[in-house]
């Protein structure tokens, strides 16, 4: 595990909602793992899930009491990314602002990066 630098900035509002989800899903003590997957309209997509295990190649950071894990492979594509939680009249949800995305899809979770190609899927 490496704690060399902060890869992702997670806002206090996002951490609040992540902690609520952990509580609701009985995931207390888990870590938040942020990943880049192949697929989506633009070739790559973001993923977030709870994980109980840290891996040797993980970057680890603690923000607002939450431990965030990113693999060494995904770190270059995610460096500088900000995860926030926005509330509106239509409800709320997580937003991801990635300065490494050179194109993105209207869905907000699919993107294209110069450093890694993905395999776009057909959007319905």
PDB file of C-alpha atoms in Angstrom:
ATOM      1  CA  UNK A   1       0.000   0.000   0.000  1.00  0.00           C
ATOM      2  CA  UNK A   2       1.227   3.458  -0.878  1.00  0.00           C
ATOM      3  CA  UNK A   3       0.230   6.749   0.668  1.00  0.00           C
ATOM      4  CA  UNK A   4       2.409   8.915  -1.573  1.00  0.00           C
ATOM      5  CA  UNK A   5      -0.140  11.475  -2.651  1.00  0.00           C
ATOM      6  CA  UNK A   6      -3.783  12.353  -2.682  1.00  0.00           C
ATOM      7  CA  UNK A   7      -5.229  10.998  -5.906  1.00  0.00           C
ATOM      8  CA  UNK A   8      -8.884  11.946  -5.396  1.00  0.00           C
ATOM      9  CA  UNK A   9     -10.538  14.767  -3.465  1.00  0.00           C
ATOM     10  CA  UNK A  10     -13.779  13.648  -1.815  1.00  0.00           C
ATOM     11  CA  UNK A  11     -15.846  16.485  -0.382  1.00  0.00           C
ATOM     12  CA  UNK A  12     -17.315  16.461   3.102  1.00  0.00           C
ATOM     13  CA  UNK A  13     -20.835  16.288   1.594  1.00  0.00           C
ATOM     14  CA  UNK A  14     -19.896  13.177  -0.396  1.00  0.00           C
ATOM     15  CA  UNK A  15     -18.298  11.522   2.649  1.00  0.00           C
ATOM     16  CA  UNK A  16     -21.462  12.216   4.675  1.00  0.00           C
ATOM     17  CA  UNK A  17     -23.588  10.331   2.118  1.00  0.00           C
ATOM     18  CA  UNK A  18     -21.023   7.551   1.711  1.00  0.00           C
ATOM     19  CA  UNK A  19     -21.049   7.035   5.488  1.00  0.00           C
ATOM     20  CA  UNK A  20     -24.865   6.896   5.439  1.00  0.00           C
ATOM     21  CA  UNK A  21     -24.692   4.226   2.714  1.00  0.00           C
ATOM     22  CA  UNK A  22     -22.110   2.259   4.717  1.00  0.00           C
ATOM     23  CA  UNK A  23     -24.384   2.336   7.746  1.00  0.00           C
ATOM     24  CA  UNK A  24     -27.462   1.340   5.736  1.00  0.00           C
ATOM     25  CA  UNK A  25     -25.629  -1.536   4.011  1.00  0.00           C
ATOM     26  CA  UNK A  26     -23.915  -2.717   7.206  1.00  0.00           C
ATOM     27  CA  UNK A  27     -20.473  -1.912   5.754  1.00  0.00           C
ATOM     28  CA  UNK A  28     -19.003  -0.132   8.795  1.00  0.00           C
ATOM     29  CA  UNK A  29     -15.242  -0.470   8.797  1.00  0.00           C
ATOM     30  CA  UNK A  30     -15.065  -0.759   5.012  1.00  0.00           C
ATOM     31  CA  UNK A  31     -13.017   1.423   2.712  1.00  0.00           C
ATOM     32  CA  UNK A  32     -14.238   3.313  -0.359  1.00  0.00           C
ATOM     33  CA  UNK A  33     -12.606   1.925  -3.488  1.00  0.00           C
ATOM     34  CA  UNK A  34     -12.753   4.155  -6.587  1.00  0.00           C
ATOM     35  CA  UNK A  35     -12.064   2.344  -9.873  1.00  0.00           C
ATOM     36  CA  UNK A  36     -11.966   2.853 -13.627  1.00  0.00           C
ATOM     37  CA  UNK A  37     -13.729   0.147 -15.633  1.00  0.00           C
ATOM     38  CA  UNK A  38     -13.884  -0.464 -19.371  1.00  0.00           C
ATOM     39  CA  UNK A  39     -17.200   0.223 -21.051  1.00  0.00           C
ATOM     40  CA  UNK A  40     -19.759   2.974 -20.991  1.00  0.00           C
ATOM     41  CA  UNK A  41     -20.628   5.218 -23.927  1.00  0.00           C
ATOM     42  CA  UNK A  42     -17.155   6.799 -24.059  1.00  0.00           C
ATOM     43  CA  UNK A  43     -15.027   3.716 -23.360  1.00  0.00           C
ATOM     44  CA  UNK A  44     -14.331   4.029 -19.634  1.00  0.00           C
ATOM     45  CA  UNK A  45     -16.612   4.331 -16.637  1.00  0.00           C
ATOM     46  CA  UNK A  46     -16.233   5.185 -12.972  1.00  0.00           C
ATOM     47  CA  UNK A  47     -17.034   2.774 -10.213  1.00  0.00           C
ATOM     48  CA  UNK A  48     -17.209   3.106  -6.446  1.00  0.00           C
ATOM     49  CA  UNK A  49     -17.762   0.288  -4.016  1.00  0.00           C
ATOM     50  CA  UNK A  50     -17.020  -0.723  -0.453  1.00  0.00           C
ATOM     51  CA  UNK A  51     -14.039  -2.962   0.144  1.00  0.00           C
ATOM     52  CA  UNK A  52     -12.756  -4.625   3.305  1.00  0.00           C
ATOM     53  CA  UNK A  53      -9.330  -5.457   1.809  1.00  0.00           C
ATOM     54  CA  UNK A  54      -6.403  -3.214   0.951  1.00  0.00           C
ATOM     55  CA  UNK A  55      -4.046  -4.358  -1.807  1.00  0.00           C
ATOM     56  CA  UNK A  56      -0.286  -3.886  -2.009  1.00  0.00           C
ATOM     57  CA  UNK A  57      -0.581  -1.613  -5.063  1.00  0.00           C
ATOM     58  CA  UNK A  58      -3.250   0.676  -3.579  1.00  0.00           C
ATOM     59  CA  UNK A  59      -2.856   4.367  -3.019  1.00  0.00           C
ATOM     60  CA  UNK A  60      -4.514   5.120   0.311  1.00  0.00           C
ATOM     61  CA  UNK A  61      -5.784   8.432   1.624  1.00  0.00           C
ATOM     62  CA  UNK A  62      -8.008   9.414   4.550  1.00  0.00           C
ATOM     63  CA  UNK A  63     -10.372  12.336   4.028  1.00  0.00           C
ATOM     64  CA  UNK A  64     -12.975  13.475   6.533  1.00  0.00           C
ATOM     65  CA  UNK A  65     -12.460  10.160   8.374  1.00  0.00           C
ATOM     66  CA  UNK A  66     -13.063   8.008   5.263  1.00  0.00           C
ATOM     67  CA  UNK A  67     -10.304   5.791   3.852  1.00  0.00           C
ATOM     68  CA  UNK A  68     -10.199   5.951   0.043  1.00  0.00           C
ATOM     69  CA  UNK A  69      -8.374   3.332  -2.049  1.00  0.00           C
ATOM     70  CA  UNK A  70      -7.251   3.620  -5.684  1.00  0.00           C
ATOM     71  CA  UNK A  71      -5.073   1.076  -7.493  1.00  0.00           C
ATOM     72  CA  UNK A  72      -1.734   2.146  -8.922  1.00  0.00           C
ATOM     73  CA  UNK A  73      -3.095   1.334 -12.414  1.00  0.00           C
ATOM     74  CA  UNK A  74      -6.092   3.688 -12.046  1.00  0.00           C
ATOM     75  CA  UNK A  75      -4.262   6.501 -10.205  1.00  0.00           C
ATOM     76  CA  UNK A  76      -2.874   8.312 -13.295  1.00  0.00           C
ATOM     77  CA  UNK A  77      -6.360   8.562 -14.818  1.00  0.00           C
ATOM     78  CA  UNK A  78      -7.979   9.640 -11.536  1.00  0.00           C
ATOM     79  CA  UNK A  79      -5.364  12.077 -10.201  1.00  0.00           C
ATOM     80  CA  UNK A  80      -7.019  15.422  -9.512  1.00  0.00           C
ATOM     81  CA  UNK A  81     -10.551  14.003  -9.624  1.00  0.00           C
ATOM     82  CA  UNK A  82     -13.124  15.555  -7.296  1.00  0.00           C
ATOM     83  CA  UNK A  83     -16.092  13.554  -6.026  1.00  0.00           C
ATOM     84  CA  UNK A  84     -18.937  15.605  -4.585  1.00  0.00           C
ATOM     85  CA  UNK A  85     -22.571  15.086  -3.651  1.00  0.00           C
ATOM     86  CA  UNK A  86     -25.087  17.570  -5.039  1.00  0.00           C
ATOM     87  CA  UNK A  87     -28.675  17.975  -3.881  1.00  0.00           C
ATOM     88  CA  UNK A  88     -31.345  19.455  -6.162  1.00  0.00           C
ATOM     89  CA  UNK A  89     -35.122  19.608  -6.407  1.00  0.00           C
ATOM     90  CA  UNK A  90     -35.008  16.388  -8.439  1.00  0.00           C
ATOM     91  CA  UNK A  91     -33.009  14.535  -5.787  1.00  0.00           C
ATOM     92  CA  UNK A  92     -29.342  14.116  -5.123  1.00  0.00           C
ATOM     93  CA  UNK A  93     -26.388  12.229  -6.442  1.00  0.00           C
ATOM     94  CA  UNK A  94     -22.637  11.985  -6.689  1.00  0.00           C
ATOM     95  CA  UNK A  95     -20.780  14.094  -9.234  1.00  0.00           C
ATOM     96  CA  UNK A  96     -17.325  13.301 -10.586  1.00  0.00           C
ATOM     97  CA  UNK A  97     -15.094  16.014 -12.025  1.00  0.00           C
ATOM     98  CA  UNK A  98     -12.004  14.482 -13.637  1.00  0.00           C
ATOM     99  CA  UNK A  99      -9.453  16.830 -15.247  1.00  0.00           C
ATOM    100  CA  UNK A 100      -7.983  13.843 -17.144  1.00  0.00           C
ATOM    101  CA  UNK A 101     -11.200  13.149 -19.053  1.00  0.00           C
ATOM    102  CA  UNK A 102     -10.875  14.383 -22.634  1.00  0.00           C
ATOM    103  CA  UNK A 103     -14.504  13.510 -23.464  1.00  0.00           C
ATOM    104  CA  UNK A 104     -17.498  12.377 -21.475  1.00  0.00           C
ATOM    105  CA  UNK A 105     -20.982  11.067 -22.031  1.00  0.00           C
ATOM    106  CA  UNK A 106     -24.185  12.757 -20.950  1.00  0.00           C
ATOM    107  CA  UNK A 107     -24.715  10.079 -18.308  1.00  0.00           C
ATOM    108  CA  UNK A 108     -21.872  11.561 -16.235  1.00  0.00           C
ATOM    109  CA  UNK A 109     -20.206   8.230 -15.471  1.00  0.00           C
ATOM    110  CA  UNK A 110     -18.610   7.435 -18.813  1.00  0.00           C
ATOM    111  CA  UNK A 111     -15.508   9.159 -20.143  1.00  0.00           C
ATOM    112  CA  UNK A 112     -12.497   8.942 -22.432  1.00  0.00           C
ATOM    113  CA  UNK A 113      -8.930   9.501 -21.213  1.00  0.00           C
ATOM    114  CA  UNK A 114      -5.797  10.167 -23.227  1.00  0.00           C
ATOM    115  CA  UNK A 115      -3.737   7.757 -21.084  1.00  0.00           C
ATOM    116  CA  UNK A 116      -5.992   4.710 -21.450  1.00  0.00           C
ATOM    117  CA  UNK A 117      -8.427   3.560 -24.089  1.00  0.00           C
ATOM    118  CA  UNK A 118     -11.553   1.703 -23.223  1.00  0.00           C
ATOM    119  CA  UNK A 119     -14.145  -0.164 -25.223  1.00  0.00           C
ATOM    120  CA  UNK A 120     -17.273   1.944 -25.767  1.00  0.00           C
ATOM    121  CA  UNK A 121     -20.628   0.258 -25.458  1.00  0.00           C
ATOM    122  CA  UNK A 122     -23.793   1.134 -27.327  1.00  0.00           C
ATOM    123  CA  UNK A 123     -25.969   3.456 -25.246  1.00  0.00           C
ATOM    124  CA  UNK A 124     -29.733   3.018 -25.243  1.00  0.00           C
TER     125      UNK A 124
END
